[in-house]
Amino acid sequence: MCMVNEIDYGTPASKSDRMVTLTIDGKVVTVPEGTSIMRAAREAGIEVPKLCANDMMKAYGSCRLCLIEIEGRNGTPASCTTPVAEGIKVATQTDRLGSIRRGVMELYMSDHPADCPACAEGDCDMVEMAAKVGLTENRYGPNGENHVAPLLHGDTNPHFREQDLSNPYFAYDPAKCIVCSLCVRACGEVQGTFALTVEGRGFESRIAASMDDPFLESECVSCGACVQACPTGALREKTVIEKGMPEWSAVTTCAYCGVGCTFKAEMRGEEVVRMVPYKEGQANRGHSCVKGRFAWGYATHKDRILNPMIREKITDPWQEVSWDEAFAYIAKEFRRLQYQYGKGSVGGITSSRCTNEETYLVQKLVRQGFGNNNVDTCARVCHSPTGYGLRMTYGTSAGTQDFDSVEHTDVVLVIGANPTDAHPVFGSRMKKRLREGARLIVIDPRRIDLVRTPHVQADYHLPLRPGTNVAMLTALAHVIVEEGLVDEQFVRERCDWDAFQDWAEFVLQPEHSPEAVEKYTGVPAEQVRAAARLYATGGNAAIYYGLGVTEHSQGSTAVMAIANLAMATGNIGRPGVGVNPLRGQNNVQGSCDMGSFPHELPGYRHIADDATRAVYESLWGVKLDNEPGLRIPNMLDAAVDGSFKGLYVQGEDILQSDPNTKHVAAGLAAMECVVVHDLFLNETANYAHVFLPGSTFLEKDGTFTNAERRINRVRKVMEPKNKYADWEVTQKMAQALGLDWNYQHPSEIMDEIAKTTPTFAGVSFDLLDRVGSVQWPCNEKAPLGTPVMHMDGFVRGKGRFIRTAYVPTDEKVGPRFPLLLTTGRILSQYNVGAQTRRTANMTWHEEDRLEIHPNDAEDRGIRDGDYVKLASRSGETSLRARITDRVAPGVVYTTFHHPDTQANVVTTEYSDWATNCPEYKVTAVQVSPSNGPTEWQRDYNDQAKRSRRIVHAEPAE
Amino acid sequence: MSHDEGQTTDERLVYMANQIATFFESQSPQAAAHGVADHINNFWEPRMRKRFFELAESGLFKLKPIVMEALPEIRRPKETTEA
């Protein structure tokens, strides 16, 4: 095992096609025009000393260590800020340079702690650079003016500052800081938050967060970019300070959101010391957010359940059992249920948190082992409409671009997504492009951060009423057709012309005009027209959308409306454009790809297709059911009706994450064998009969597929604390049920996927280890994958326009429930919070709050921070209010990260017409002052506490 | 139903069928009926379709005309596929 070391070239790569040849220290070097001399030298294997340069940030030229000489030019320019030129002769090492560097370094070292622990551990470049430039003495001594010593000549040192330990994850020690401003630049250029600055001048200058606040109280979002950039020990991860420097590392993929950032897991033995974003990661390009970078402590949290448990009734306490007993119990129960209630009485739920290989095995277990298609996944409640809508219009269920595409985008249209909170690393990449001048349209009921953030201002924010996306999107189409902004050449060549004409006639109807729909959307027509013109004519236009589009009763219709817009304006099939669903979970794309839906086999092939079934029938040696199975809500209905009795849930908490909690609870309570396979005793486990401990992403090999269809490797860096990786658990369960499964390693599962799924035909662990990652389709036609889809034609042949009539949701406000509730996420927490609530991320968000407009709050006598009751016709809950004008009057908003809040007690059973994706984003509610938790919350907590009792087994085995 | 207020499964099936029909209403009548049938065939599990036929044929529930037109095109679950 060794450290994965990345070369720092000092300045970013140039994208120029024109090459320049020069000589550095006698070596002939050819690099793209615009490359810095520092980078050109490094590419040739010559390391110029440096402190303030880093290839993630633009050159700055402040540390004066990287000076060079160029034959025929005066002076000693900085190699980081000096671009290469044809034919120049550069010397990086001369007596003159050596003497200047020693002088500079001597000054630095005179103000650097002699006993710097980071230097000693190799986490601070100062001592290393001093050695590199040949500095052996310090003539100035430590007694002059400095930032290091608390006392100076027996008095308080005015330049000394105590460490800032306010951030839970990193420490800032000003004594070690050389004010090179790499952190300031990382915060601005990479993260785009601009929380850091250099305050003061000359010897007074120092790094300050916001208005010289402690980091935690500043605007800092704790992404870690500054810590990563810091060349000294001034900014360090607390885990490194506590545990020491890592000894070995492996490249792996974050298990939080759909961005799928690549990280180096840096280890000591089997303990993670830190997670550092990997520059070669093609999704994140070396950046990270507070979750992936720091919030991995849940992996070893004491709440993790490590032994299997069973109980006959959910009112009993849990009994710890051996793995074999647990598997035998499940096999016996599932066989009994199928014998007693029929083959279709059991099913499984795959997880978007688990790997592709694990997901594939769960659906295989259901199809091959249970003999039915009752398998579904949490994508049901998030992006199932994306799958349906994009398949109907384009022919395949996936986003069209890679993340790099945003670098070529001129107009960004964000609808129903909040990238800076929910997909923060991509949000940063988007902000970078916006700062470079791309225009921005935001369609969202709430003023998300992106609407106005440092150096970014949306050209148009259309704050529509929740539930009116389709009206808005069709109105945009109306303007594009009416004002002749259609890219007719594209449409004629690439799309079904008859379908286009039918659609154009439809959207032109006067009831779809912005003026007509204003009464639903609440957005002034002129704003809508202007936004439509910008989208259609502003150059490369790309649509980014999230659950604010899909989680509606018209979610699938809205996805089709988005697809129509992109086709009509020719914004499909090249870099910079496209339709980009921002996926929620790390592997929601993958879980859908792997055949987790009850109607389709891996690769989105319908279960009724005989040829596809035949592929699996011959391989698996069974006859497959050709009828679609039950979706999650249908399973729950069938359970309440008595025909569905057993469920295997891998890595999903349907009780907390699915709508209408009472209905979910009733469904689960009606089942006779619920098997929950998870890290923690989650909310669903309150209704489980068998609990199988799960493993974390650090404990297994496999792959995740992110929002850009990118298949990334997950690498095991420690043994599973619960003994088995999740794929092994499913395999052992299958074996207990009599299936002949013998996978020795997840790579063999991927081989089976590749063998049976045309879009994955070229994928193997070998390939991924070689090239890092690929985006499917990856096969003979595209051996290294497909960054941009539909380049030479749509997957379905001709793109298909589909009419998208606006149908108001049945969830309507009225006198009893006059406000509309919509839901979302916050940066520091993640979904149901099972992971992030078990980390120091709680520091930023310890409870869910209800955002309410000042007018609505005043009408109800609610003050900021008051407990309020939130009631809908489904149920009621209570939480504290936050008064803000980010939401419009009539709209309230909350997150759903905490089980105590139980936001889904309030959400209704309405769902998307095509996919049953729940309508989380619109619920009619009333808000009133309250004294504390509701009766339901109290009852629920009692039940949860009772159902989590564990009787520990005698130490055996 | 062991919980309050919400729809029963029967009500939900009817609601879903009508919701699907609503989407296809903006298309030509022929395409609409075909679209509804196709959708239900593709996504509804046999016991849902079986119950749906019983509900449709009972006449007790209000189904949209397009749903009724689609009915002949909806696949009847095989009797062998048990619920």
mmCIF file of N, CA and C in Angstrom, chain A residues 228-321:
data_model
loop_
_atom_site.group_PDB
_atom_site.id
_atom_site.type_symbol
_atom_site.label_atom_id
_atom_site.label_comp_id
_atom_site.label_asym_id
_atom_site.label_seq_id
_atom_site.Cartn_x
_atom_site.Cartn_y
_atom_site.Cartn_z
ATOM 1 N N GLN A 228 -6.892 22.369 1.672
ATOM 2 C CA GLN A 228 -6.187 21.604 0.654
ATOM 3 C C GLN A 228 -5.108 22.470 -0.005
ATOM 4 N N ALA A 229 -5.406 23.748 -0.187
ATOM 5 C CA ALA A 229 -4.477 24.627 -0.910
ATOM 6 C C ALA A 229 -3.339 25.118 -0.023
ATOM 7 N N CYS A 230 -3.580 25.219 1.271
ATOM 8 C CA CYS A 230 -2.609 25.848 2.170
ATOM 9 C C CYS A 230 -1.258 25.134 2.107
ATOM 10 N N PRO A 231 -0.188 25.871 1.760
ATOM 11 C CA PRO A 231 1.116 25.227 1.647
ATOM 12 C C PRO A 231 1.818 25.090 3.000
ATOM 13 N N THR A 232 1.263 25.701 4.025
ATOM 14 C CA THR A 232 1.896 25.642 5.344
ATOM 15 C C THR A 232 0.998 24.869 6.302
ATOM 16 N N GLY A 233 1.333 24.881 7.558
ATOM 17 C CA GLY A 233 0.496 24.220 8.547
ATOM 18 C C GLY A 233 -0.561 25.144 9.122
ATOM 19 N N ALA A 234 -0.836 26.256 8.440
ATOM 20 C CA ALA A 234 -1.790 27.219 8.995
ATOM 21 C C ALA A 234 -3.211 26.681 8.975
ATOM 22 N N LEU A 235 -3.557 25.982 7.904
ATOM 23 C CA LEU A 235 -4.896 25.399 7.798
ATOM 24 C C LEU A 235 -4.722 23.889 7.705
ATOM 25 N N ARG A 236 -5.186 23.186 8.723
ATOM 26 C CA ARG A 236 -5.012 21.728 8.744
ATOM 27 C C ARG A 236 -6.286 21.046 9.213
ATOM 28 N N GLU A 237 -6.491 19.859 8.676
ATOM 29 C CA GLU A 237 -7.616 19.059 9.148
ATOM 30 C C GLU A 237 -7.354 18.667 10.601
ATOM 31 N N LYS A 238 -8.379 18.751 11.428
ATOM 32 C CA LYS A 238 -8.210 18.374 12.835
ATOM 33 C C LYS A 238 -7.892 16.876 12.967
ATOM 34 N N THR A 239 -8.416 16.083 12.049
ATOM 35 C CA THR A 239 -8.137 14.647 12.144
ATOM 36 C C THR A 239 -6.654 14.374 11.921
ATOM 37 N N VAL A 240 -6.023 15.173 11.067
ATOM 38 C CA VAL A 240 -4.585 14.978 10.836
ATOM 39 C C VAL A 240 -3.803 15.403 12.071
ATOM 40 N N ILE A 241 -4.248 16.502 12.680
ATOM 41 C CA ILE A 241 -3.575 16.958 13.903
ATOM 42 C C ILE A 241 -3.698 15.891 14.990
ATOM 43 N N GLU A 242 -4.886 15.274 15.075
ATOM 44 C CA GLU A 242 -5.112 14.279 16.131
ATOM 45 C C GLU A 242 -4.443 12.940 15.833
ATOM 46 N N LYS A 243 -4.556 12.482 14.583
ATOM 47 C CA LYS A 243 -4.143 11.109 14.287
ATOM 48 C C LYS A 243 -2.763 11.031 13.651
ATOM 49 N N GLY A 244 -2.267 12.147 13.149
ATOM 50 C CA GLY A 244 -0.987 12.108 12.440
ATOM 51 C C GLY A 244 -1.205 11.966 10.949
ATOM 52 N N MET A 245 -0.120 12.088 10.211
ATOM 53 C CA MET A 245 -0.226 12.062 8.755
ATOM 54 C C MET A 245 -0.573 10.664 8.258
ATOM 55 N N PRO A 246 -1.321 10.616 7.144
ATOM 56 C CA PRO A 246 -1.686 9.303 6.588
ATOM 57 C C PRO A 246 -0.475 8.551 6.070
ATOM 58 N N GLU A 247 -0.623 7.236 6.022
ATOM 59 C CA GLU A 247 0.471 6.379 5.567
ATOM 60 C C GLU A 247 0.216 5.803 4.178
ATOM 61 N N TRP A 248 -1.030 5.633 3.871
ATOM 62 C CA TRP A 248 -1.345 5.114 2.539
ATOM 63 C C TRP A 248 -2.704 5.652 2.091
ATOM 64 N N SER A 249 -2.979 5.534 0.820
ATOM 65 C CA SER A 249 -4.250 6.074 0.344
ATOM 66 C C SER A 249 -4.761 5.277 -0.848
ATOM 67 N N ALA A 250 -6.051 5.432 -1.096
ATOM 68 C CA ALA A 250 -6.662 4.783 -2.257
ATOM 69 C C ALA A 250 -7.673 5.754 -2.846
ATOM 70 N N VAL A 251 -7.856 5.673 -4.153
ATOM 71 C CA VAL A 251 -8.798 6.556 -4.831
ATOM 72 C C VAL A 251 -10.176 5.917 -4.795
ATOM 73 N N THR A 252 -11.170 6.686 -4.363
ATOM 74 C CA THR A 252 -12.518 6.131 -4.275
ATOM 75 C C THR A 252 -13.540 7.224 -4.570
ATOM 76 N N THR A 253 -14.822 6.886 -4.404
ATOM 77 C CA THR A 253 -15.878 7.808 -4.793
ATOM 78 C C THR A 253 -16.756 8.120 -3.593
ATOM 79 N N CYS A 254 -17.097 9.371 -3.439
ATOM 80 C CA CYS A 254 -17.926 9.821 -2.323
ATOM 81 C C CYS A 254 -19.294 9.153 -2.379
ATOM 82 N N ALA A 255 -19.863 8.895 -1.204
ATOM 83 C CA ALA A 255 -21.166 8.220 -1.156
ATOM 84 C C ALA A 255 -22.302 9.174 -0.815
ATOM 85 N N TYR A 256 -22.095 10.465 -0.980
ATOM 86 C CA TYR A 256 -23.210 11.387 -0.712
ATOM 87 C C TYR A 256 -24.041 11.655 -1.961
ATOM 88 N N CYS A 257 -23.848 12.765 -2.644
ATOM 89 C CA CYS A 257 -24.835 13.148 -3.671
ATOM 90 C C CYS A 257 -24.480 12.627 -5.056
ATOM 91 N N GLY A 258 -25.307 12.971 -6.017
ATOM 92 C CA GLY A 258 -25.172 12.493 -7.390
ATOM 93 C C GLY A 258 -24.034 13.115 -8.174
ATOM 94 N N VAL A 259 -23.282 14.048 -7.571
ATOM 95 C CA VAL A 259 -22.120 14.584 -8.288
ATOM 96 C C VAL A 259 -21.054 13.495 -8.389
ATOM 97 N N GLY A 260 -20.924 12.686 -7.350
ATOM 98 C CA GLY A 260 -19.988 11.559 -7.419
ATOM 99 C C GLY A 260 -18.536 11.985 -7.444
ATOM 100 N N CYS A 261 -18.118 12.757 -6.449
ATOM 101 C CA CYS A 261 -16.748 13.271 -6.423
ATOM 102 C C CYS A 261 -15.750 12.144 -6.152
ATOM 103 N N THR A 262 -14.614 12.251 -6.815
ATOM 104 C CA THR A 262 -13.542 11.306 -6.583
ATOM 105 C C THR A 262 -12.646 11.829 -5.462
ATOM 106 N N PHE A 263 -12.346 10.962 -4.516
ATOM 107 C CA PHE A 263 -11.525 11.328 -3.361
ATOM 108 C C PHE A 263 -10.367 10.361 -3.211
ATOM 109 N N LYS A 264 -9.319 10.860 -2.539
ATOM 110 C CA LYS A 264 -8.314 9.947 -2.026
ATOM 111 C C LYS A 264 -8.674 9.701 -0.566
ATOM 112 N N ALA A 265 -8.922 8.454 -0.212
ATOM 113 C CA ALA A 265 -9.117 8.129 1.199
ATOM 114 C C ALA A 265 -7.721 7.943 1.770
ATOM 115 N N GLU A 266 -7.299 8.858 2.624
ATOM 116 C CA GLU A 266 -5.942 8.795 3.169
ATOM 117 C C GLU A 266 -5.998 8.143 4.543
ATOM 118 N N MET A 267 -5.216 7.099 4.698
ATOM 119 C CA MET A 267 -5.400 6.158 5.797
ATOM 120 C C MET A 267 -4.171 6.012 6.676
ATOM 121 N N ARG A 268 -4.423 5.618 7.895
ATOM 122 C CA ARG A 268 -3.384 5.018 8.753
ATOM 123 C C ARG A 268 -3.931 3.668 9.153
ATOM 124 N N GLY A 269 -3.284 2.647 8.728
ATOM 125 C CA GLY A 269 -3.833 1.316 8.983
ATOM 126 C C GLY A 269 -5.225 1.223 8.381
ATOM 127 N N GLU A 270 -6.203 0.878 9.219
ATOM 128 C CA GLU A 270 -7.582 0.784 8.739
ATOM 129 C C GLU A 270 -8.395 2.002 9.138
ATOM 130 N N GLU A 271 -7.711 3.060 9.539
ATOM 131 C CA GLU A 271 -8.423 4.242 9.996
ATOM 132 C C GLU A 271 -8.287 5.362 8.963
ATOM 133 N N VAL A 272 -9.418 5.991 8.647
ATOM 134 C CA VAL A 272 -9.354 7.119 7.729
ATOM 135 C C VAL A 272 -8.783 8.319 8.474
ATOM 136 N N VAL A 273 -7.781 8.967 7.880
ATOM 137 C CA VAL A 273 -7.250 10.185 8.468
ATOM 138 C C VAL A 273 -7.904 11.406 7.822
ATOM 139 N N ARG A 274 -8.006 11.360 6.511
ATOM 140 C CA ARG A 274 -8.732 12.430 5.832
ATOM 141 C C ARG A 274 -9.156 11.976 4.449
ATOM 142 N N MET A 275 -10.143 12.663 3.920
ATOM 143 C CA MET A 275 -10.574 12.447 2.547
ATOM 144 C C MET A 275 -10.173 13.705 1.780
ATOM 145 N N VAL A 276 -9.398 13.520 0.721
ATOM 146 C CA VAL A 276 -8.921 14.666 -0.053
ATOM 147 C C VAL A 276 -9.398 14.513 -1.497
ATOM 148 N N PRO A 277 -10.053 15.538 -2.024
ATOM 149 C CA PRO A 277 -10.543 15.415 -3.400
ATOM 150 C C PRO A 277 -9.402 15.162 -4.384
ATOM 151 N N TYR A 278 -9.668 14.336 -5.368
ATOM 152 C CA TYR A 278 -8.653 13.878 -6.313
ATOM 153 C C TYR A 278 -8.767 14.725 -7.581
ATOM 154 N N LYS A 279 -7.631 15.293 -7.964
ATOM 155 C CA LYS A 279 -7.676 16.227 -9.104
ATOM 156 C C LYS A 279 -8.074 15.551 -10.406
ATOM 157 N N GLU A 280 -7.710 14.283 -10.533
ATOM 158 C CA GLU A 280 -8.054 13.595 -11.773
ATOM 159 C C GLU A 280 -9.509 13.111 -11.792
ATOM 160 N N GLY A 281 -10.220 13.304 -10.687
ATOM 161 C CA GLY A 281 -11.636 12.947 -10.658
ATOM 162 C C GLY A 281 -12.367 13.786 -11.695
ATOM 163 N N GLN A 282 -13.003 13.110 -12.659
ATOM 164 C CA GLN A 282 -13.541 13.873 -13.782
ATOM 165 C C GLN A 282 -14.871 14.547 -13.470
ATOM 166 N N ALA A 283 -15.478 14.217 -12.346
ATOM 167 C CA ALA A 283 -16.709 14.913 -11.958
ATOM 168 C C ALA A 283 -16.384 16.160 -11.156
ATOM 169 N N ASN A 284 -15.440 16.052 -10.239
ATOM 170 C CA ASN A 284 -15.192 17.161 -9.320
ATOM 171 C C ASN A 284 -13.910 17.925 -9.590
ATOM 172 N N ARG A 285 -13.009 17.375 -10.410
ATOM 173 C CA ARG A 285 -11.778 18.082 -10.762
ATOM 174 C C ARG A 285 -11.069 18.656 -9.535
ATOM 175 N N GLY A 286 -10.969 17.843 -8.495
ATOM 176 C CA GLY A 286 -10.186 18.257 -7.333
ATOM 177 C C GLY A 286 -10.914 19.086 -6.305
ATOM 178 N N HIS A 287 -12.226 19.257 -6.457
ATOM 179 C CA HIS A 287 -12.950 20.045 -5.455
ATOM 180 C C HIS A 287 -13.864 19.132 -4.624
ATOM 181 N N SER A 288 -14.361 19.684 -3.513
ATOM 182 C CA SER A 288 -15.175 18.876 -2.601
ATOM 183 C C SER A 288 -16.154 19.780 -1.874
ATOM 184 N N CYS A 289 -17.041 19.173 -1.086
ATOM 185 C CA CYS A 289 -17.916 19.959 -0.213
ATOM 186 C C CYS A 289 -17.793 19.425 1.211
ATOM 187 N N VAL A 290 -18.472 20.081 2.124
ATOM 188 C CA VAL A 290 -18.333 19.757 3.545
ATOM 189 C C VAL A 290 -18.746 18.318 3.855
ATOM 190 N N LYS A 291 -19.607 17.748 3.027
ATOM 191 C CA LYS A 291 -20.052 16.383 3.327
ATOM 192 C C LYS A 291 -18.992 15.356 2.933
ATOM 193 N N GLY A 292 -18.623 15.351 1.667
ATOM 194 C CA GLY A 292 -17.662 14.347 1.204
ATOM 195 C C GLY A 292 -16.289 14.519 1.838
ATOM 196 N N ARG A 293 -15.889 15.761 2.021
ATOM 197 C CA ARG A 293 -14.549 16.045 2.521
ATOM 198 C C ARG A 293 -14.436 15.698 4.002
ATOM 199 N N PHE A 294 -15.484 16.025 4.761
ATOM 200 C CA PHE A 294 -15.346 15.937 6.217
ATOM 201 C C PHE A 294 -16.353 15.022 6.915
ATOM 202 N N ALA A 295 -17.537 14.859 6.347
ATOM 203 C CA ALA A 295 -18.605 14.208 7.118
ATOM 204 C C ALA A 295 -18.648 12.704 6.869
ATOM 205 N N TRP A 296 -17.524 12.039 7.147
ATOM 206 C CA TRP A 296 -17.487 10.594 6.950
ATOM 207 C C TRP A 296 -17.405 9.855 8.292
ATOM 208 N N GLY A 297 -17.510 10.608 9.385
ATOM 209 C CA GLY A 297 -17.378 9.994 10.708
ATOM 210 C C GLY A 297 -18.489 9.006 11.021
ATOM 211 N N TYR A 298 -19.614 9.091 10.305
ATOM 212 C CA TYR A 298 -20.709 8.153 10.551
ATOM 213 C C TYR A 298 -20.259 6.704 10.313
ATOM 214 N N ALA A 299 -19.212 6.555 9.470
ATOM 215 C CA ALA A 299 -18.778 5.200 9.099
ATOM 216 C C ALA A 299 -18.323 4.397 10.313
ATOM 217 N N THR A 300 -17.853 5.119 11.333
ATOM 218 C CA THR A 300 -17.414 4.402 12.529
ATOM 219 C C THR A 300 -18.231 4.827 13.750
ATOM 220 N N HIS A 301 -19.409 5.380 13.512
ATOM 221 C CA HIS A 301 -20.219 5.883 14.625
ATOM 222 C C HIS A 301 -20.697 4.748 15.525
ATOM 223 N N LYS A 302 -20.809 5.051 16.790
ATOM 224 C CA LYS A 302 -21.197 4.008 17.753
ATOM 225 C C LYS A 302 -22.618 3.492 17.525
ATOM 226 N N ASP A 303 -23.444 4.251 16.820
ATOM 227 C CA ASP A 303 -24.806 3.789 16.544
ATOM 228 C C ASP A 303 -24.865 2.669 15.513
ATOM 229 N N ARG A 304 -23.753 2.449 14.818
ATOM 230 C CA ARG A 304 -23.802 1.411 13.784
ATOM 231 C C ARG A 304 -24.115 0.068 14.418
ATOM 232 N N ILE A 305 -24.999 -0.666 13.772
ATOM 233 C CA ILE A 305 -25.343 -1.992 14.262
ATOM 234 C C ILE A 305 -24.430 -2.977 13.539
ATOM 235 N N LEU A 306 -23.766 -3.835 14.300
ATOM 236 C CA LEU A 306 -22.764 -4.700 13.693
ATOM 237 C C LEU A 306 -23.156 -6.176 13.695
ATOM 238 N N ASN A 307 -24.222 -6.505 14.420
ATOM 239 C CA ASN A 307 -24.660 -7.901 14.446
ATOM 240 C C ASN A 307 -26.093 -8.015 13.927
ATOM 241 N N PRO A 308 -26.378 -9.083 13.201
ATOM 242 C CA PRO A 308 -27.753 -9.287 12.725
ATOM 243 C C PRO A 308 -28.701 -9.472 13.918
ATOM 244 N N MET A 309 -29.958 -9.122 13.698
ATOM 245 C CA MET A 309 -30.933 -9.236 14.788
ATOM 246 C C MET A 309 -32.261 -9.698 14.189
ATOM 247 N N ILE A 310 -33.009 -10.430 14.984
ATOM 248 C CA ILE A 310 -34.359 -10.787 14.544
ATOM 249 C C ILE A 310 -35.344 -10.608 15.691
ATOM 250 N N ARG A 311 -36.612 -10.572 15.337
ATOM 251 C CA ARG A 311 -37.686 -10.575 16.335
ATOM 252 C C ARG A 311 -38.955 -11.015 15.613
ATOM 253 N N GLU A 312 -39.795 -11.710 16.339
ATOM 254 C CA GLU A 312 -40.991 -12.243 15.706
ATOM 255 C C GLU A 312 -42.022 -11.153 15.458
ATOM 256 N N LYS A 313 -42.193 -10.312 16.470
ATOM 257 C CA LYS A 313 -43.173 -9.224 16.353
ATOM 258 C C LYS A 313 -42.428 -7.891 16.504
ATOM 259 N N ILE A 314 -42.941 -6.866 15.861
ATOM 260 C CA ILE A 314 -42.221 -5.590 15.923
ATOM 261 C C ILE A 314 -42.357 -4.924 17.296
ATOM 262 N N THR A 315 -43.213 -5.477 18.142
ATOM 263 C CA THR A 315 -43.313 -4.956 19.506
ATOM 264 C C THR A 315 -42.293 -5.616 20.431
ATOM 265 N N ASP A 316 -41.659 -6.694 19.946
ATOM 266 C CA ASP A 316 -40.632 -7.369 20.748
ATOM 267 C C ASP A 316 -39.325 -6.587 20.687
ATOM 268 N N PRO A 317 -38.469 -6.795 21.699
ATOM 269 C CA PRO A 317 -37.120 -6.240 21.547
ATOM 270 C C PRO A 317 -36.318 -7.073 20.546
ATOM 271 N N TRP A 318 -35.274 -6.471 20.007
ATOM 272 C CA TRP A 318 -34.418 -7.181 19.052
ATOM 273 C C TRP A 318 -33.569 -8.230 19.774
ATOM 274 N N GLN A 319 -33.344 -9.352 19.105
ATOM 275 C CA GLN A 319 -32.440 -10.390 19.617
ATOM 276 C C GLN A 319 -31.264 -10.498 18.658
ATOM 277 N N GLU A 320 -30.062 -10.370 19.180
ATOM 278 C CA GLU A 320 -28.901 -10.566 18.318
ATOM 279 C C GLU A 320 -28.764 -12.040 17.967
ATOM 280 N N VAL A 321 -28.458 -12.292 16.697
ATOM 281 C CA VAL A 321 -28.288 -13.678 16.253
ATOM 282 C C VAL A 321 -27.040 -13.753 15.362
#
